[in-house]
Coordinates of C-alpha atoms in Angstrom, one line a residue:
Chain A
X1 CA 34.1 -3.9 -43.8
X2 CA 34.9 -7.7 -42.4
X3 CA 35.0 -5.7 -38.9
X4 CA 31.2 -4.6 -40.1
X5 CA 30.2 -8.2 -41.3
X6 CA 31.5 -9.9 -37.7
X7 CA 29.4 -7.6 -35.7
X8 CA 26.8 -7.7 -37.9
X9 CA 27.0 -11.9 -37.8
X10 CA 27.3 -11.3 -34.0
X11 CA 24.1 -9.7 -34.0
X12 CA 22.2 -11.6 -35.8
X13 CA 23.4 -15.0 -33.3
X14 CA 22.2 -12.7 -30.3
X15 CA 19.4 -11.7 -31.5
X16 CA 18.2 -15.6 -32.7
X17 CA 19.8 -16.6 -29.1
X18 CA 17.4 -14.1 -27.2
X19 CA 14.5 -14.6 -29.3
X20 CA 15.2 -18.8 -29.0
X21 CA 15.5 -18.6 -25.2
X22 CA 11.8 -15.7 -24.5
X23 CA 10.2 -17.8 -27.5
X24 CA 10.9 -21.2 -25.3
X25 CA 10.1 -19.5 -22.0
X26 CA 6.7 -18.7 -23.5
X27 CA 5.3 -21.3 -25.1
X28 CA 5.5 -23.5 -21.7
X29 CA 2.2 -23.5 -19.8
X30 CA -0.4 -22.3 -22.2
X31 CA -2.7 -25.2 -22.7
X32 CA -5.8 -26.3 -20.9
X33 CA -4.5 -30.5 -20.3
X34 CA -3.4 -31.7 -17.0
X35 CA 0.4 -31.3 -17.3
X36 CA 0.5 -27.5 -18.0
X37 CA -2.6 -26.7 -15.7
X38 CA -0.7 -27.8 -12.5
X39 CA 3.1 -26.0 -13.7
X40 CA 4.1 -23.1 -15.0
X41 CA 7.7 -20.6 -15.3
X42 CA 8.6 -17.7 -14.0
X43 CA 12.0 -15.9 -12.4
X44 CA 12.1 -16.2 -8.9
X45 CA 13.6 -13.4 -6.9
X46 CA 17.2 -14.6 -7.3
X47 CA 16.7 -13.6 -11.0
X48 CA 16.2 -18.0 -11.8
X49 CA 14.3 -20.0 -13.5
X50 CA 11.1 -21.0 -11.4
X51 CA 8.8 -24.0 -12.4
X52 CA 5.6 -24.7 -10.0
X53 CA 6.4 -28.7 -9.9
X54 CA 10.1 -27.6 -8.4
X55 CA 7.4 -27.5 -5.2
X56 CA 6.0 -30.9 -6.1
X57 CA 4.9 -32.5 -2.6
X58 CA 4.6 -28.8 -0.7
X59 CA 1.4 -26.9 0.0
X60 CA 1.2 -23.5 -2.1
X61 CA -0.8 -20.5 -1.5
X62 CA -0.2 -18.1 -4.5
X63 CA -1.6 -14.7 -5.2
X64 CA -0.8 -11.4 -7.7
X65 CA 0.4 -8.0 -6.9
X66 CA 2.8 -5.3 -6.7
X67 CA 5.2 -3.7 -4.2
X68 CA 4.0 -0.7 -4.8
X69 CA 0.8 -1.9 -3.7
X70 CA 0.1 0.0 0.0
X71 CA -3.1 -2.1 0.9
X72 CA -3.9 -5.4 -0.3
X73 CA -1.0 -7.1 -0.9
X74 CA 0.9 -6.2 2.7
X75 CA -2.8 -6.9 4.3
X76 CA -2.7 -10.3 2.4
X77 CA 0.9 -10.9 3.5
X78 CA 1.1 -10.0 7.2
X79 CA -2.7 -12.2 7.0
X80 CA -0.6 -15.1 5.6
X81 CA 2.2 -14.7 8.6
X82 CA -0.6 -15.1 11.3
X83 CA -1.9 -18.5 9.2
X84 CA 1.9 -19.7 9.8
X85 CA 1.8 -18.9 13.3
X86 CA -1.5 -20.9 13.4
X87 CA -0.3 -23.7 11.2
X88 CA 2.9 -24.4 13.5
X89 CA 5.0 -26.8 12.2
X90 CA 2.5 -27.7 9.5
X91 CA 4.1 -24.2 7.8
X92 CA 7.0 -26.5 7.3
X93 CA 5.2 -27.8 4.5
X94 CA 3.9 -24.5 3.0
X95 CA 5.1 -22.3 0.7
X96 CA 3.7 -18.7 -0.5
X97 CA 3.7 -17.3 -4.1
X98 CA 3.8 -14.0 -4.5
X99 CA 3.7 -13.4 -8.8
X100 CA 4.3 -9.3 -9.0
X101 CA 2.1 -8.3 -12.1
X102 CA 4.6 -5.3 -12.6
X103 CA 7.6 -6.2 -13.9
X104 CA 8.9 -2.6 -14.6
X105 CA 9.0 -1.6 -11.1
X106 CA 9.1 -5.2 -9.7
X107 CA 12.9 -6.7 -10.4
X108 CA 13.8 -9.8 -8.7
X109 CA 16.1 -8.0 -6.1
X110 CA 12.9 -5.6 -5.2
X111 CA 10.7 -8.5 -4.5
X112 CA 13.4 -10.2 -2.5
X113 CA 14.2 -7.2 -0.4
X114 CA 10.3 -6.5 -0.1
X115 CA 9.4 -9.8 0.9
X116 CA 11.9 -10.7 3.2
X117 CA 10.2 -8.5 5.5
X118 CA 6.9 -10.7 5.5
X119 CA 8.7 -13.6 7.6
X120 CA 7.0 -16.6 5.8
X121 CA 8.8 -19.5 3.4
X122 CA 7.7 -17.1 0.1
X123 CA 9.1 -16.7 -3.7
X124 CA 9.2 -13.9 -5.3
X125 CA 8.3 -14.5 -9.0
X126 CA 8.0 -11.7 -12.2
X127 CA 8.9 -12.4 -16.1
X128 CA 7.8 -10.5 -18.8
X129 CA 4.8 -9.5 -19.2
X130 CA 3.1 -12.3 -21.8
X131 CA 5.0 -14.6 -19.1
X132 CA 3.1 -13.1 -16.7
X133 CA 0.0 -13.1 -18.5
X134 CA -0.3 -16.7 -19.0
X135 CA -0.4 -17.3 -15.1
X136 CA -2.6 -15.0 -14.6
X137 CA -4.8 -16.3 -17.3
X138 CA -3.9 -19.6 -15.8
X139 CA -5.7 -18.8 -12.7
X140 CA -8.5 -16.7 -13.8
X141 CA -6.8 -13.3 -12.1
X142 CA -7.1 -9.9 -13.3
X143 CA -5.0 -7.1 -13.6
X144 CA -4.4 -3.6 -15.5
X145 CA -2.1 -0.1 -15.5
X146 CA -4.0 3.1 -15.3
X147 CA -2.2 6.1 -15.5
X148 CA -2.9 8.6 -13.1
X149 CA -0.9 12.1 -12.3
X150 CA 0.1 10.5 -8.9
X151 CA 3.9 11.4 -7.3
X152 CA 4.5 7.3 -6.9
X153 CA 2.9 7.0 -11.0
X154 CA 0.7 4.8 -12.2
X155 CA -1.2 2.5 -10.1
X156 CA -1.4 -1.2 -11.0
X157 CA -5.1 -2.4 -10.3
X158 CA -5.1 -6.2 -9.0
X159 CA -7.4 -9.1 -8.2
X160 CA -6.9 -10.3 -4.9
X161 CA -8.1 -14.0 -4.3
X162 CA -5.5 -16.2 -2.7
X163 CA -5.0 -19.5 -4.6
X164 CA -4.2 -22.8 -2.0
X165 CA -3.0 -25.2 -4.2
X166 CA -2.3 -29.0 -3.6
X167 CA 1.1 -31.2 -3.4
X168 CA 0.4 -31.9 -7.2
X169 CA -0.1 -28.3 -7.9
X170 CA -3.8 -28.7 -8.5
X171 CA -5.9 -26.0 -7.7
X172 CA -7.4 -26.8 -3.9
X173 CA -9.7 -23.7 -2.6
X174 CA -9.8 -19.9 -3.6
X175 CA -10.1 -17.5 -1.0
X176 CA -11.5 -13.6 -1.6
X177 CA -10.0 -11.5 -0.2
X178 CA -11.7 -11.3 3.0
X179 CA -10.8 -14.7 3.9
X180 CA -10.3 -14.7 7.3
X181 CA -7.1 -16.2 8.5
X182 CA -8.7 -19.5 10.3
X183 CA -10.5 -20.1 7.7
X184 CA -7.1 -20.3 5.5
X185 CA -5.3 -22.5 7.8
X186 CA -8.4 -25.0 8.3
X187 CA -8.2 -25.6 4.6
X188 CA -4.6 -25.9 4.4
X189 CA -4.5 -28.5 7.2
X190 CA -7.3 -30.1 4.9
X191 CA -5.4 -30.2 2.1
X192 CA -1.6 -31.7 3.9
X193 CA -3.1 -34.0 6.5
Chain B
X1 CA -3.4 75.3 34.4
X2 CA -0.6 72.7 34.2
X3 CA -3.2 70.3 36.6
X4 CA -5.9 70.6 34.4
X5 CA -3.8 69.9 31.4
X6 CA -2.9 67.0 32.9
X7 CA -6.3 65.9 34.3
X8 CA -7.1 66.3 30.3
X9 CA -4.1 64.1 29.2
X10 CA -5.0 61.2 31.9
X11 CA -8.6 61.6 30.2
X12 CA -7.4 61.1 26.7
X13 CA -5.0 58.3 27.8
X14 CA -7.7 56.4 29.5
X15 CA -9.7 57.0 26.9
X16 CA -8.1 55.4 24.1
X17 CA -6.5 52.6 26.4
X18 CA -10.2 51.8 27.2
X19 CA -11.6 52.4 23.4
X20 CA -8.9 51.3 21.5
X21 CA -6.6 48.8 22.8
X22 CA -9.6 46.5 24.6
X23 CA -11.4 47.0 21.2
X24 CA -8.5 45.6 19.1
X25 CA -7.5 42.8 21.8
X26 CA -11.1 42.1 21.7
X27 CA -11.1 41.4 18.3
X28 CA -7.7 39.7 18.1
X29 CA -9.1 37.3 21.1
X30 CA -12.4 36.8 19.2
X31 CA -10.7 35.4 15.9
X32 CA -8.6 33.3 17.8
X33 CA -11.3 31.5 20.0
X34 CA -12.9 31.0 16.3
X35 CA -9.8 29.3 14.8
X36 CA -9.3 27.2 18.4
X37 CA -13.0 26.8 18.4
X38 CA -13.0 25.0 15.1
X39 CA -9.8 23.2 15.8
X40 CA -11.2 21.3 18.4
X41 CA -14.3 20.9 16.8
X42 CA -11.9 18.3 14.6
X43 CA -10.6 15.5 16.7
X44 CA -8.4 12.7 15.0
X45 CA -8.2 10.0 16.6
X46 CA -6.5 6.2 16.0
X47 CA -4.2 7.7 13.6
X48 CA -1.4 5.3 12.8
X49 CA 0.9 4.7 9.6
X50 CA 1.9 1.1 8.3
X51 CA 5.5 0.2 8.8
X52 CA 6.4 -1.6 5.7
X53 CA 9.8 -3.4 4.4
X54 CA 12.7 -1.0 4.7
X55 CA 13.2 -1.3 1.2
X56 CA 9.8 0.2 0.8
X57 CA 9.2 4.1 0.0
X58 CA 5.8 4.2 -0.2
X59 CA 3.4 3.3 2.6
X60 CA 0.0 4.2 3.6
X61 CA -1.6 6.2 6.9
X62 CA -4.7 5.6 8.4
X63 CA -7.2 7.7 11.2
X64 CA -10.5 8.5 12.2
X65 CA -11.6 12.5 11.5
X66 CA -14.5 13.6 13.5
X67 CA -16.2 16.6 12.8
X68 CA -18.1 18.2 15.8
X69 CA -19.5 21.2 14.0
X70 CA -22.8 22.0 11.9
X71 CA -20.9 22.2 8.7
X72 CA -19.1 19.4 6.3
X73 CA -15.1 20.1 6.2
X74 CA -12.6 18.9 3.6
X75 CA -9.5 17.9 4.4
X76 CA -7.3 19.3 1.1
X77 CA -3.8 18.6 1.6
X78 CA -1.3 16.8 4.0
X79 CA 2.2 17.1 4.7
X80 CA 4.8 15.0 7.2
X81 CA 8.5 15.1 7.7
X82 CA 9.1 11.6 6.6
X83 CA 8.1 11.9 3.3
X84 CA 8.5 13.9 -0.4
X85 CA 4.8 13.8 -0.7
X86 CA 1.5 12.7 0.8
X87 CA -1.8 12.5 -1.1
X88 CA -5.1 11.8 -0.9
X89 CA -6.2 8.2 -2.4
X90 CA -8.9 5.9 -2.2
X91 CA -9.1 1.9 -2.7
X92 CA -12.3 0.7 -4.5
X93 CA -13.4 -2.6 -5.0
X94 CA -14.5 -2.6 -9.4
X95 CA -14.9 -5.8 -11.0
X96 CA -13.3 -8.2 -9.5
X97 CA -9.7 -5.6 -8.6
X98 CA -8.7 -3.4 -5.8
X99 CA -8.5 -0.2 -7.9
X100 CA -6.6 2.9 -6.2
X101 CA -7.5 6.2 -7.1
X102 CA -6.1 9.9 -6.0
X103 CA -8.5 11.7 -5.0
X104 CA -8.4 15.8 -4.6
X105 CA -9.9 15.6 -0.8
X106 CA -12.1 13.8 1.7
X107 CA -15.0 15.5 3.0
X108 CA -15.9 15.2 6.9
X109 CA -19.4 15.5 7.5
X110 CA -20.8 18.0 9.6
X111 CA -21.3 16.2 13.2
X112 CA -20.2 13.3 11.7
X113 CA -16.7 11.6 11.2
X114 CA -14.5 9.6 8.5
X115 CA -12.2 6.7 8.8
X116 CA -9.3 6.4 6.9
X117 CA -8.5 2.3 6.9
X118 CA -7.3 -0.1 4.9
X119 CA -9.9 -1.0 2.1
X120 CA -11.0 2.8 1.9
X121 CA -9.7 6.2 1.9
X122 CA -6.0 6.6 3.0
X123 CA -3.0 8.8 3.4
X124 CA -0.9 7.3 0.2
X125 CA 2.8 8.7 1.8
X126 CA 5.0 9.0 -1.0
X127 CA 9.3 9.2 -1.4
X128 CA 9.6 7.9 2.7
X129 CA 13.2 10.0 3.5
X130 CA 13.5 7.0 6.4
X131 CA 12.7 3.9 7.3
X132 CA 9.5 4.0 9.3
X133 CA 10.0 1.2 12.4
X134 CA 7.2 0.5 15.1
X135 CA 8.0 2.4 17.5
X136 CA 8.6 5.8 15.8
X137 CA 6.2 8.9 15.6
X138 CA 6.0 10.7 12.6
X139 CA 4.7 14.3 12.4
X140 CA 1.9 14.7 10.2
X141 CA 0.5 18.2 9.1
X142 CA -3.2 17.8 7.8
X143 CA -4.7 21.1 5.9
X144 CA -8.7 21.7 6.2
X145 CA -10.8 24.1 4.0
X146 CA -11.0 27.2 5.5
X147 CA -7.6 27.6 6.9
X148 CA -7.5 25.1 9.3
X149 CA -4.6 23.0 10.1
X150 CA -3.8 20.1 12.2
X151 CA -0.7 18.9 13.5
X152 CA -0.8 15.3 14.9
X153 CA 1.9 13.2 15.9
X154 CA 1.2 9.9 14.3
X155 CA 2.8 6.1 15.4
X156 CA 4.2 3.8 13.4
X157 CA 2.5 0.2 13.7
X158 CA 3.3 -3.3 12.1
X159 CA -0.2 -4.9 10.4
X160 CA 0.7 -7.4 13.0
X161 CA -0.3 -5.0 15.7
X162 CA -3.4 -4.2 14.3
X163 CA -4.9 -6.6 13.1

């Protein structure tokens, strides 16, 4: 019986410990004002705590996806290692966000192993899912599941505008999809020179 | 007696050499010129699949599929060597997202063609049993409507290469 009441006590402390820490981690960027609009939190691909002002002072270019994703996201990221070729040592100063909008399939160690590939200065981020939600919210992005009877399982549907984003974090230029890669790295030298 | 027997035998023997055995190699030569006959009629061309991170076991494969006869053709079912599966699937643009969707085949049009790129239709390879490098050829078995099969050997090429 006091064996019972410890575990039960033990519980109860995780339980208000885990629900204290997601609970924190959630409420951080969901208001409109200045402060939360230019920061956010997420886990980077070495499974830590991520904050957008940790890149106060770089140039970021951030977009949504999967790794499962066989078009989009490996045409936007090979498109993004030709602007760092054009950018030269201006890359120095650039950074790429890649926020996976599937966490199930997405862990950190996926995203690091997929984007390690894709030779560019890049995070990885994920969360859970209302984490994920409020950047993509944040940044007027889309995404949804739809099941489908598919050998590689659902498919994760995606917006796919890039976001260049300022040395304050603020948001710079959106680029669809077809943005063509001098295009990207014109704007970019805009924004750091 | 025995000569004319002979003479008869000869006969008969000629006779069904030159009835028979033409006929059937005839016919055997006919249905094959129809089956090579359509096979070239499909040319694939540019084929190439996208080299992705090792990690990766999913990737997609892209070619053109030209159709040189009077008739559309489907393309139903494909197979390779470097992978569990391959199907058939399809990227659409729909508010605002890249949707995918599986689709149950592609139709060539007659004397006309289809191009399997990025954006569009593609080869959605599925359960990679290797890592797919630049460089490497992977053999890809594409099945037609009507019997017809394709066996192409298809490159493996970095986005940096193509685009």
């Amino acid at each position: 019986m006091k064996k019972d009441s410890r575990l039960m006590a033990a519980s109860l402390v995780l339980v208000l410990f885990v629900a204290g820490v997601t609970g924190a981690r959630s409420r951080l960027p969901v208001s409109q004002d200045k402060e939360t609009s230019t920061n956010f939190a997420l886990t980077d691909q070495d499974g830590k705590l991520f904050q957008l002002s940790q890149l106060r002072g770089k140039t970021v270019l951030l977009f949504f996806g999967d790794t499962s994703c066989p078009d989009a996201c490996p045409t936007t990221l090979a498109k993004l290692t030709r602007v760092y070729k054009l950018l030269g040592r201006d890359a120095e100063n650039v950074v790429t966000i890649f926020v996976s909008v599937d966490p199930e399939r997405d862990t950190p160690s996926v995203l690091k192993k997929y984007l390690e590939y894709f030779r560019l200065n890049s995070r990885g981020l994920t969360g859970t899912k209302d984490e994920i939600d409020v950047v993509v919210k944040q940044y007027g992005a889309r995404y949804e599941f739809e099941k489908s009877d598919s050998a590689a399982g659902y498919h994760v549907n995606h917006s796919t505008d890039l976001y260049l984003l300022n040395q304050k974090g603020e948001l710079a230029h959106r680029f669809a999809y077809e943005g063509r890669q001098q295009e990207i790295a014109d704007e970019i030298r805009k924004v750091i020179h | 007696m025995r000569f004319i027997l002979r003479i008869l035998a000869a006969g008969l023997a000629s006779f069904l050499i030159a009835g028979l055995v033409p006929s059937h190699a005839a016919s055997y030569a006919s249905r094959t010129a129809v089956v090579q006959n359509k096979e070239e009629k499909l040319v694939i061309k540019g084929s190439w699949i996208q080299e992705g991170p090792p990690s990766s076991k999913i990737t997609a494969g892209f070619m053109v599929i030209e159709n040189h006869t009077p008739a559309d053709i489907s393309l139903l079912s494909v197979t390779t060597d470097a992978a569990r599966v391959v199907e058939l699937h399809k990227i659409v643009l729909e508010g605002g997202m890249m949707k995918m969707q599986k689709v149950d085949s592609i139709t060539v049009p007659a004397n006309g063609s289809v191009e399997l790129k990025p954006g569009g239709y593609h080869l959605m390879v599925i359960g990679l049993t290797r890592a797919l490098k630049e460089g490497d050829e992977v053999k890809v078995n594409l099945t037609f409507a009507g019997n017809i099969e394709k066996t192409v050997s298809v490159p493996v090429k970095s986005r940096d290469s193509i685009e």
